[in-house]
Amino acid sequence: RSHRRRPPPWPPARTPGTIEPPILPRGCAGRGWPPSRPPPSPRTALAWMSSHLSLGLQRRERQAWELANTDALTLLPNRHAALQLLNAKTADLRPDASSGLTVLLADLDGFKEVNDIYGHHIGDRLLKSVSAGFSVIAENFNATLSRLGGDEFAFILDGDEATLRATDLSRAALGFLQVPIEIDGRITRVGMSIGTAFGREQVHGRGGQVGGL
């Protein structure tokens, strides 16, 4: 008759006067465990905490700035950002530099009808599509595009031949809107009315702030 060995009891019986070894994490045996590195000094720990909190504060400040200067629907710079940019660009503009700064203000014609017929969800998607097209055009002509609110947009151009580039940009934007935009099988058409301001006297008001936006 075969005899089976009984497994040792678990947990093993303690011998009086002995100290049980610590239970090590898997893979740590024989690898310098427990670690011999001393804990950080209070000054080092305080410096680490200060750096960590500073990075978190900078990240929150950046997020707050983006929320204040970004249009939530199109993710373009909003009216506040456009005003800040214009004030910065006109601050150093020479009085005789009439062609150094040009602003195009664009309103979409027929957008209200699209909203009334198809609903605001189609209108919002139309604004996103128009914003995407305008963004490509603005990049091609080295302009800054902003959404002022509703169906209003602004193109800001500065530097050499800003007025000439603004004229070509206007033609490109009008040509873009001549093509119907399809959204969920619905054909939408909008036009555009454009107003132009040149130089300091038209873009920059006498009170020291940008006017017309």
PDB file of C-alpha atoms in Angstrom:
ATOM      1  CA  ARG A   1       0.000   0.000   0.000  1.00  0.00           C
ATOM      2  CA  SER A   2       1.415   3.380  -1.076  1.00  0.00           C
ATOM      3  CA  HIS A   3       1.754   6.130   1.433  1.00  0.00           C
ATOM      4  CA  ARG A   4       1.180   9.741   0.381  1.00  0.00           C
ATOM      5  CA  ARG A   5       3.174  12.466   2.038  1.00  0.00           C
ATOM      6  CA  ARG A   6       1.034  14.921   3.782  1.00  0.00           C
ATOM      7  CA  PRO A   7       1.664  18.546   2.808  1.00  0.00           C
ATOM      8  CA  PRO A   8       3.226  20.654   5.521  1.00  0.00           C
ATOM      9  CA  PRO A   9       0.776  22.697   7.551  1.00  0.00           C
ATOM     10  CA  TRP A  10       0.048  26.204   6.350  1.00  0.00           C
ATOM     11  CA  PRO A  11       0.794  28.624   7.678  1.00  0.00           C
ATOM     12  CA  PRO A  12       3.815  26.890   9.173  1.00  0.00           C
ATOM     13  CA  ALA A  13       3.999  26.708  12.883  1.00  0.00           C
ATOM     14  CA  ARG A  14       6.050  29.446  14.510  1.00  0.00           C
ATOM     15  CA  THR A  15       8.971  28.569  16.664  1.00  0.00           C
ATOM     16  CA  PRO A  16       8.883  30.528  19.878  1.00  0.00           C
ATOM     17  CA  GLY A  17      11.392  33.359  19.920  1.00  0.00           C
ATOM     18  CA  THR A  18      11.848  33.617  16.126  1.00  0.00           C
ATOM     19  CA  ILE A  19      11.031  36.557  13.846  1.00  0.00           C
ATOM     20  CA  GLU A  20       9.023  35.857  10.730  1.00  0.00           C
ATOM     21  CA  PRO A  21      10.609  37.104   7.473  1.00  0.00           C
ATOM     22  CA  PRO A  22       8.648  39.762   5.604  1.00  0.00           C
ATOM     23  CA  ILE A  23       6.485  38.720   2.662  1.00  0.00           C
ATOM     24  CA  LEU A  24       8.249  40.194  -0.357  1.00  0.00           C
ATOM     25  CA  PRO A  25       6.518  41.230  -3.585  1.00  0.00           C
ATOM     26  CA  ARG A  26       6.926  38.763  -6.412  1.00  0.00           C
ATOM     27  CA  GLY A  27      10.200  39.198  -8.262  1.00  0.00           C
ATOM     28  CA  CYS A  28      11.845  41.242  -5.520  1.00  0.00           C
ATOM     29  CA  ALA A  29      13.639  38.497  -3.661  1.00  0.00           C
ATOM     30  CA  GLY A  30      17.388  38.806  -3.961  1.00  0.00           C
ATOM     31  CA  ARG A  31      17.217  42.180  -5.704  1.00  0.00           C
ATOM     32  CA  GLY A  32      18.077  44.480  -2.904  1.00  0.00           C
ATOM     33  CA  TRP A  33      14.770  44.328  -1.125  1.00  0.00           C
ATOM     34  CA  PRO A  34      13.905  46.099   1.009  1.00  0.00           C
ATOM     35  CA  PRO A  35      15.411  49.133  -0.739  1.00  0.00           C
ATOM     36  CA  SER A  36      18.449  50.646   0.888  1.00  0.00           C
ATOM     37  CA  ARG A  37      17.752  54.199  -0.446  1.00  0.00           C
ATOM     38  CA  PRO A  38      16.969  56.549   2.424  1.00  0.00           C
ATOM     39  CA  PRO A  39      13.756  58.581   2.339  1.00  0.00           C
ATOM     40  CA  PRO A  40      14.026  62.070   0.821  1.00  0.00           C
ATOM     41  CA  SER A  41      14.861  64.919   3.089  1.00  0.00           C
ATOM     42  CA  PRO A  42      12.080  67.366   4.006  1.00  0.00           C
ATOM     43  CA  ARG A  43      13.684  70.023   1.800  1.00  0.00           C
ATOM     44  CA  THR A  44      13.759  67.674  -1.220  1.00  0.00           C
ATOM     45  CA  ALA A  45      10.170  66.578  -0.646  1.00  0.00           C
ATOM     46  CA  LEU A  46       9.055  70.195  -0.311  1.00  0.00           C
ATOM     47  CA  ALA A  47      10.834  71.158  -3.538  1.00  0.00           C
ATOM     48  CA  TRP A  48       9.174  68.280  -5.403  1.00  0.00           C
ATOM     49  CA  MET A  49       5.740  69.219  -4.093  1.00  0.00           C
ATOM     50  CA  SER A  50       6.300  72.866  -5.006  1.00  0.00           C
ATOM     51  CA  SER A  51       7.339  71.948  -8.567  1.00  0.00           C
ATOM     52  CA  HIS A  52       4.354  69.618  -8.954  1.00  0.00           C
ATOM     53  CA  LEU A  53       1.911  72.256  -7.737  1.00  0.00           C
ATOM     54  CA  SER A  54       3.485  74.881 -10.000  1.00  0.00           C
ATOM     55  CA  LEU A  55       3.036  72.676 -13.074  1.00  0.00           C
ATOM     56  CA  GLY A  56      -0.572  72.035 -12.124  1.00  0.00           C
ATOM     57  CA  LEU A  57      -1.213  75.760 -11.688  1.00  0.00           C
ATOM     58  CA  GLN A  58       0.354  76.561 -15.076  1.00  0.00           C
ATOM     59  CA  ARG A  59      -1.801  73.893 -16.726  1.00  0.00           C
ATOM     60  CA  ARG A  60      -4.989  75.292 -15.151  1.00  0.00           C
ATOM     61  CA  GLU A  61      -4.041  78.841 -16.166  1.00  0.00           C
ATOM     62  CA  ARG A  62      -3.467  77.664 -19.738  1.00  0.00           C
ATOM     63  CA  GLN A  63      -6.840  75.923 -19.797  1.00  0.00           C
ATOM     64  CA  ALA A  64      -8.561  79.032 -18.443  1.00  0.00           C
ATOM     65  CA  TRP A  65      -6.870  81.196 -21.099  1.00  0.00           C
ATOM     66  CA  GLU A  66      -7.977  78.837 -23.873  1.00  0.00           C
ATOM     67  CA  LEU A  67     -11.566  78.842 -22.609  1.00  0.00           C
ATOM     68  CA  ALA A  68     -11.601  82.652 -22.535  1.00  0.00           C
ATOM     69  CA  ASN A  69     -10.161  83.051 -26.046  1.00  0.00           C
ATOM     70  CA  THR A  70     -11.603  80.108 -28.011  1.00  0.00           C
ATOM     71  CA  ASP A  71     -14.992  79.769 -29.664  1.00  0.00           C
ATOM     72  CA  ALA A  72     -16.576  76.623 -28.235  1.00  0.00           C
ATOM     73  CA  LEU A  73     -18.306  75.545 -31.455  1.00  0.00           C
ATOM     74  CA  THR A  74     -15.678  76.130 -34.153  1.00  0.00           C
ATOM     75  CA  LEU A  75     -12.549  76.160 -31.928  1.00  0.00           C
ATOM     76  CA  LEU A  76     -11.474  79.379 -33.665  1.00  0.00           C
ATOM     77  CA  PRO A  77     -10.237  82.436 -31.764  1.00  0.00           C
ATOM     78  CA  ASN A  78     -13.285  84.281 -30.436  1.00  0.00           C
ATOM     79  CA  ARG A  79     -14.198  87.973 -30.313  1.00  0.00           C
ATOM     80  CA  HIS A  80     -12.117  88.588 -27.202  1.00  0.00           C
ATOM     81  CA  ALA A  81      -9.052  87.053 -28.839  1.00  0.00           C
ATOM     82  CA  ALA A  82      -9.614  89.119 -32.009  1.00  0.00           C
ATOM     83  CA  LEU A  83      -9.806  92.344 -30.004  1.00  0.00           C
ATOM     84  CA  GLN A  84      -6.639  91.489 -28.098  1.00  0.00           C
ATOM     85  CA  LEU A  85      -4.802  90.732 -31.335  1.00  0.00           C
ATOM     86  CA  LEU A  86      -5.955  93.947 -33.017  1.00  0.00           C
ATOM     87  CA  ASN A  87      -5.001  96.072 -30.033  1.00  0.00           C
ATOM     88  CA  ALA A  88      -1.547  94.476 -30.011  1.00  0.00           C
ATOM     89  CA  LYS A  89      -1.019  94.971 -33.750  1.00  0.00           C
ATOM     90  CA  THR A  90      -2.260  98.565 -33.822  1.00  0.00           C
ATOM     91  CA  ALA A  91      -0.228  99.626 -30.777  1.00  0.00           C
ATOM     92  CA  ASP A  92       2.989  99.764 -32.823  1.00  0.00           C
ATOM     93  CA  LEU A  93       1.410 100.697 -36.153  1.00  0.00           C
ATOM     94  CA  ARG A  94       2.847 103.903 -37.623  1.00  0.00           C
ATOM     95  CA  PRO A  95       0.318 106.592 -38.543  1.00  0.00           C
ATOM     96  CA  ASP A  96       1.516 106.612 -42.149  1.00  0.00           C
ATOM     97  CA  ALA A  97       1.330 102.814 -42.517  1.00  0.00           C
ATOM     98  CA  SER A  98      -2.146 102.812 -44.048  1.00  0.00           C
ATOM     99  CA  SER A  99      -1.654  99.450 -45.737  1.00  0.00           C
ATOM    100  CA  GLY A 100       0.070  97.729 -42.818  1.00  0.00           C
ATOM    101  CA  LEU A 101      -3.117  96.365 -41.283  1.00  0.00           C
ATOM    102  CA  THR A 102      -6.379  95.238 -42.878  1.00  0.00           C
ATOM    103  CA  VAL A 103      -9.452  93.699 -41.287  1.00  0.00           C
ATOM    104  CA  LEU A 104     -12.220  91.895 -43.172  1.00  0.00           C
ATOM    105  CA  LEU A 105     -15.562  91.512 -41.394  1.00  0.00           C
ATOM    106  CA  ALA A 106     -17.737  88.811 -42.944  1.00  0.00           C
ATOM    107  CA  ASP A 107     -21.403  87.969 -42.329  1.00  0.00           C
ATOM    108  CA  LEU A 108     -23.026  84.866 -43.791  1.00  0.00           C
ATOM    109  CA  ASP A 109     -26.086  85.672 -45.911  1.00  0.00           C
ATOM    110  CA  GLY A 110     -28.883  83.138 -45.668  1.00  0.00           C
ATOM    111  CA  PHE A 111     -27.651  81.448 -42.520  1.00  0.00           C
ATOM    112  CA  LYS A 112     -30.784  82.347 -40.542  1.00  0.00           C
ATOM    113  CA  GLU A 113     -32.932  80.650 -43.162  1.00  0.00           C
ATOM    114  CA  VAL A 114     -30.871  77.455 -42.842  1.00  0.00           C
ATOM    115  CA  ASN A 115     -31.403  77.506 -39.082  1.00  0.00           C
ATOM    116  CA  ASP A 116     -35.149  78.105 -39.444  1.00  0.00           C
ATOM    117  CA  ILE A 117     -35.665  75.375 -42.042  1.00  0.00           C
ATOM    118  CA  TYR A 118     -33.340  72.598 -40.854  1.00  0.00           C
ATOM    119  CA  GLY A 119     -32.793  73.424 -37.190  1.00  0.00           C
ATOM    120  CA  HIS A 120     -29.888  74.617 -35.091  1.00  0.00           C
ATOM    121  CA  HIS A 121     -28.015  71.310 -35.225  1.00  0.00           C
ATOM    122  CA  ILE A 122     -27.687  71.664 -39.005  1.00  0.00           C
ATOM    123  CA  GLY A 123     -26.808  75.335 -38.579  1.00  0.00           C
ATOM    124  CA  ASP A 124     -24.018  74.451 -36.155  1.00  0.00           C
ATOM    125  CA  ARG A 125     -22.577  71.906 -38.547  1.00  0.00           C
ATOM    126  CA  LEU A 126     -22.769  74.438 -41.347  1.00  0.00           C
ATOM    127  CA  LEU A 127     -20.784  76.901 -39.241  1.00  0.00           C
ATOM    128  CA  LYS A 128     -18.156  74.230 -38.614  1.00  0.00           C
ATOM    129  CA  SER A 129     -17.896  73.484 -42.344  1.00  0.00           C
ATOM    130  CA  VAL A 130     -17.618  77.174 -43.234  1.00  0.00           C
ATOM    131  CA  SER A 131     -15.025  77.683 -40.487  1.00  0.00           C
ATOM    132  CA  ALA A 132     -12.939  74.805 -41.831  1.00  0.00           C
ATOM    133  CA  GLY A 133     -12.994  76.281 -45.332  1.00  0.00           C
ATOM    134  CA  PHE A 134     -12.252  79.784 -44.106  1.00  0.00           C
ATOM    135  CA  SER A 135      -9.345  78.448 -42.033  1.00  0.00           C
ATOM    136  CA  VAL A 136      -7.674  77.003 -45.132  1.00  0.00           C
ATOM    137  CA  ILE A 137      -8.175  80.286 -47.005  1.00  0.00           C
ATOM    138  CA  ALA A 138      -6.816  82.331 -44.086  1.00  0.00           C
ATOM    139  CA  GLU A 139      -3.718  80.140 -43.919  1.00  0.00           C
ATOM    140  CA  ASN A 140      -3.127  80.527 -47.654  1.00  0.00           C
ATOM    141  CA  PHE A 141      -3.153  84.333 -47.350  1.00  0.00           C
ATOM    142  CA  ASN A 142      -1.305  84.525 -44.014  1.00  0.00           C
ATOM    143  CA  ALA A 143      -4.339  85.884 -42.167  1.00  0.00           C
ATOM    144  CA  THR A 144      -5.776  85.260 -38.706  1.00  0.00           C
ATOM    145  CA  LEU A 145      -9.374  84.039 -38.661  1.00  0.00           C
ATOM    146  CA  SER A 146     -11.733  84.614 -35.728  1.00  0.00           C
ATOM    147  CA  ARG A 147     -15.397  83.909 -35.108  1.00  0.00           C
ATOM    148  CA  LEU A 148     -16.988  86.985 -33.588  1.00  0.00           C
ATOM    149  CA  GLY A 149     -20.245  85.224 -32.766  1.00  0.00           C
ATOM    150  CA  GLY A 150     -23.292  83.976 -34.624  1.00  0.00           C
ATOM    151  CA  ASP A 151     -22.516  84.009 -38.349  1.00  0.00           C
ATOM    152  CA  GLU A 152     -19.873  86.767 -38.097  1.00  0.00           C
ATOM    153  CA  PHE A 153     -16.192  86.192 -38.847  1.00  0.00           C
ATOM    154  CA  ALA A 154     -13.108  88.393 -38.998  1.00  0.00           C
ATOM    155  CA  PHE A 155      -9.934  88.047 -41.069  1.00  0.00           C
ATOM    156  CA  ILE A 156      -6.961  90.046 -39.773  1.00  0.00           C
ATOM    157  CA  LEU A 157      -4.053  90.700 -42.133  1.00  0.00           C
ATOM    158  CA  ASP A 158      -0.897  92.685 -41.489  1.00  0.00           C
ATOM    159  CA  GLY A 159       2.530  93.114 -43.018  1.00  0.00           C
ATOM    160  CA  ASP A 160       3.530  93.698 -46.606  1.00  0.00           C
ATOM    161  CA  GLU A 161       0.748  93.980 -49.191  1.00  0.00           C
ATOM    162  CA  ALA A 162      -1.927  93.359 -46.574  1.00  0.00           C
ATOM    163  CA  THR A 163      -4.518  95.266 -48.604  1.00  0.00           C
ATOM    164  CA  LEU A 164      -3.777  93.296 -51.775  1.00  0.00           C
ATOM    165  CA  ARG A 165      -3.892  90.002 -49.909  1.00  0.00           C
ATOM    166  CA  ALA A 166      -7.196  91.018 -48.319  1.00  0.00           C
ATOM    167  CA  THR A 167      -8.716  91.608 -51.759  1.00  0.00           C
ATOM    168  CA  ASP A 168      -7.601  88.204 -52.994  1.00  0.00           C
ATOM    169  CA  LEU A 169      -8.769  86.573 -49.760  1.00  0.00           C
ATOM    170  CA  SER A 170     -12.237  88.088 -50.168  1.00  0.00           C
ATOM    171  CA  ARG A 171     -12.522  86.651 -53.661  1.00  0.00           C
ATOM    172  CA  ALA A 172     -11.392  83.234 -52.468  1.00  0.00           C
ATOM    173  CA  ALA A 173     -13.921  83.231 -49.604  1.00  0.00           C
ATOM    174  CA  LEU A 174     -16.769  84.249 -51.921  1.00  0.00           C
ATOM    175  CA  GLY A 175     -15.753  81.547 -54.373  1.00  0.00           C
ATOM    176  CA  PHE A 176     -15.713  78.949 -51.617  1.00  0.00           C
ATOM    177  CA  LEU A 177     -19.280  79.785 -50.598  1.00  0.00           C
ATOM    178  CA  GLN A 178     -20.555  79.519 -54.167  1.00  0.00           C
ATOM    179  CA  VAL A 179     -20.325  75.737 -53.830  1.00  0.00           C
ATOM    180  CA  PRO A 180     -23.310  74.258 -51.914  1.00  0.00           C
ATOM    181  CA  ILE A 181     -22.487  72.470 -48.665  1.00  0.00           C
ATOM    182  CA  GLU A 182     -24.179  69.103 -48.092  1.00  0.00           C
ATOM    183  CA  ILE A 183     -25.017  68.122 -44.515  1.00  0.00           C
ATOM    184  CA  ASP A 184     -26.811  64.824 -43.864  1.00  0.00           C
ATOM    185  CA  GLY A 185     -28.229  64.822 -47.370  1.00  0.00           C
ATOM    186  CA  ARG A 186     -29.443  68.417 -47.097  1.00  0.00           C
ATOM    187  CA  ILE A 187     -28.090  70.962 -49.546  1.00  0.00           C
ATOM    188  CA  THR A 188     -27.331  74.290 -47.868  1.00  0.00           C
ATOM    189  CA  ARG A 189     -26.344  77.530 -49.565  1.00  0.00           C
ATOM    190  CA  VAL A 190     -25.057  80.683 -47.914  1.00  0.00           C
ATOM    191  CA  GLY A 191     -23.491  83.840 -49.241  1.00  0.00           C
ATOM    192  CA  MET A 192     -21.342  86.469 -47.583  1.00  0.00           C
ATOM    193  CA  SER A 193     -21.259  90.220 -47.055  1.00  0.00           C
ATOM    194  CA  ILE A 194     -17.798  91.691 -46.428  1.00  0.00           C
ATOM    195  CA  GLY A 195     -16.742  94.953 -44.834  1.00  0.00           C
ATOM    196  CA  THR A 196     -13.136  96.133 -44.980  1.00  0.00           C
ATOM    197  CA  ALA A 197     -11.111  98.409 -42.705  1.00  0.00           C
ATOM    198  CA  PHE A 198      -7.650  99.679 -43.697  1.00  0.00           C
ATOM    199  CA  GLY A 199      -4.910 101.119 -41.532  1.00  0.00           C
ATOM    200  CA  ARG A 200      -5.011 102.865 -38.185  1.00  0.00           C
ATOM    201  CA  GLU A 201      -7.832 105.369 -38.740  1.00  0.00           C
ATOM    202  CA  GLN A 202     -10.419 102.765 -39.730  1.00  0.00           C
ATOM    203  CA  VAL A 203      -9.275  99.828 -37.602  1.00  0.00           C
ATOM    204  CA  HIS A 204      -8.192 101.739 -34.499  1.00  0.00           C
ATOM    205  CA  GLY A 205     -10.660 104.115 -32.876  1.00  0.00           C
ATOM    206  CA  ARG A 206      -9.728 107.492 -31.464  1.00  0.00           C
ATOM    207  CA  GLY A 207     -10.371 106.304 -27.954  1.00  0.00           C
ATOM    208  CA  GLY A 208      -7.422 103.936 -28.091  1.00  0.00           C
ATOM    209  CA  GLN A 209      -9.436 100.752 -28.582  1.00  0.00           C
ATOM    210  CA  VAL A 210     -10.292  98.764 -31.660  1.00  0.00           C
ATOM    211  CA  GLY A 211     -13.675  99.710 -33.032  1.00  0.00           C
ATOM    212  CA  GLY A 212     -16.141  97.984 -35.282  1.00  0.00           C
ATOM    213  CA  LEU A 213     -16.090  94.524 -33.689  1.00  0.00           C
TER     214      LEU A 213
END
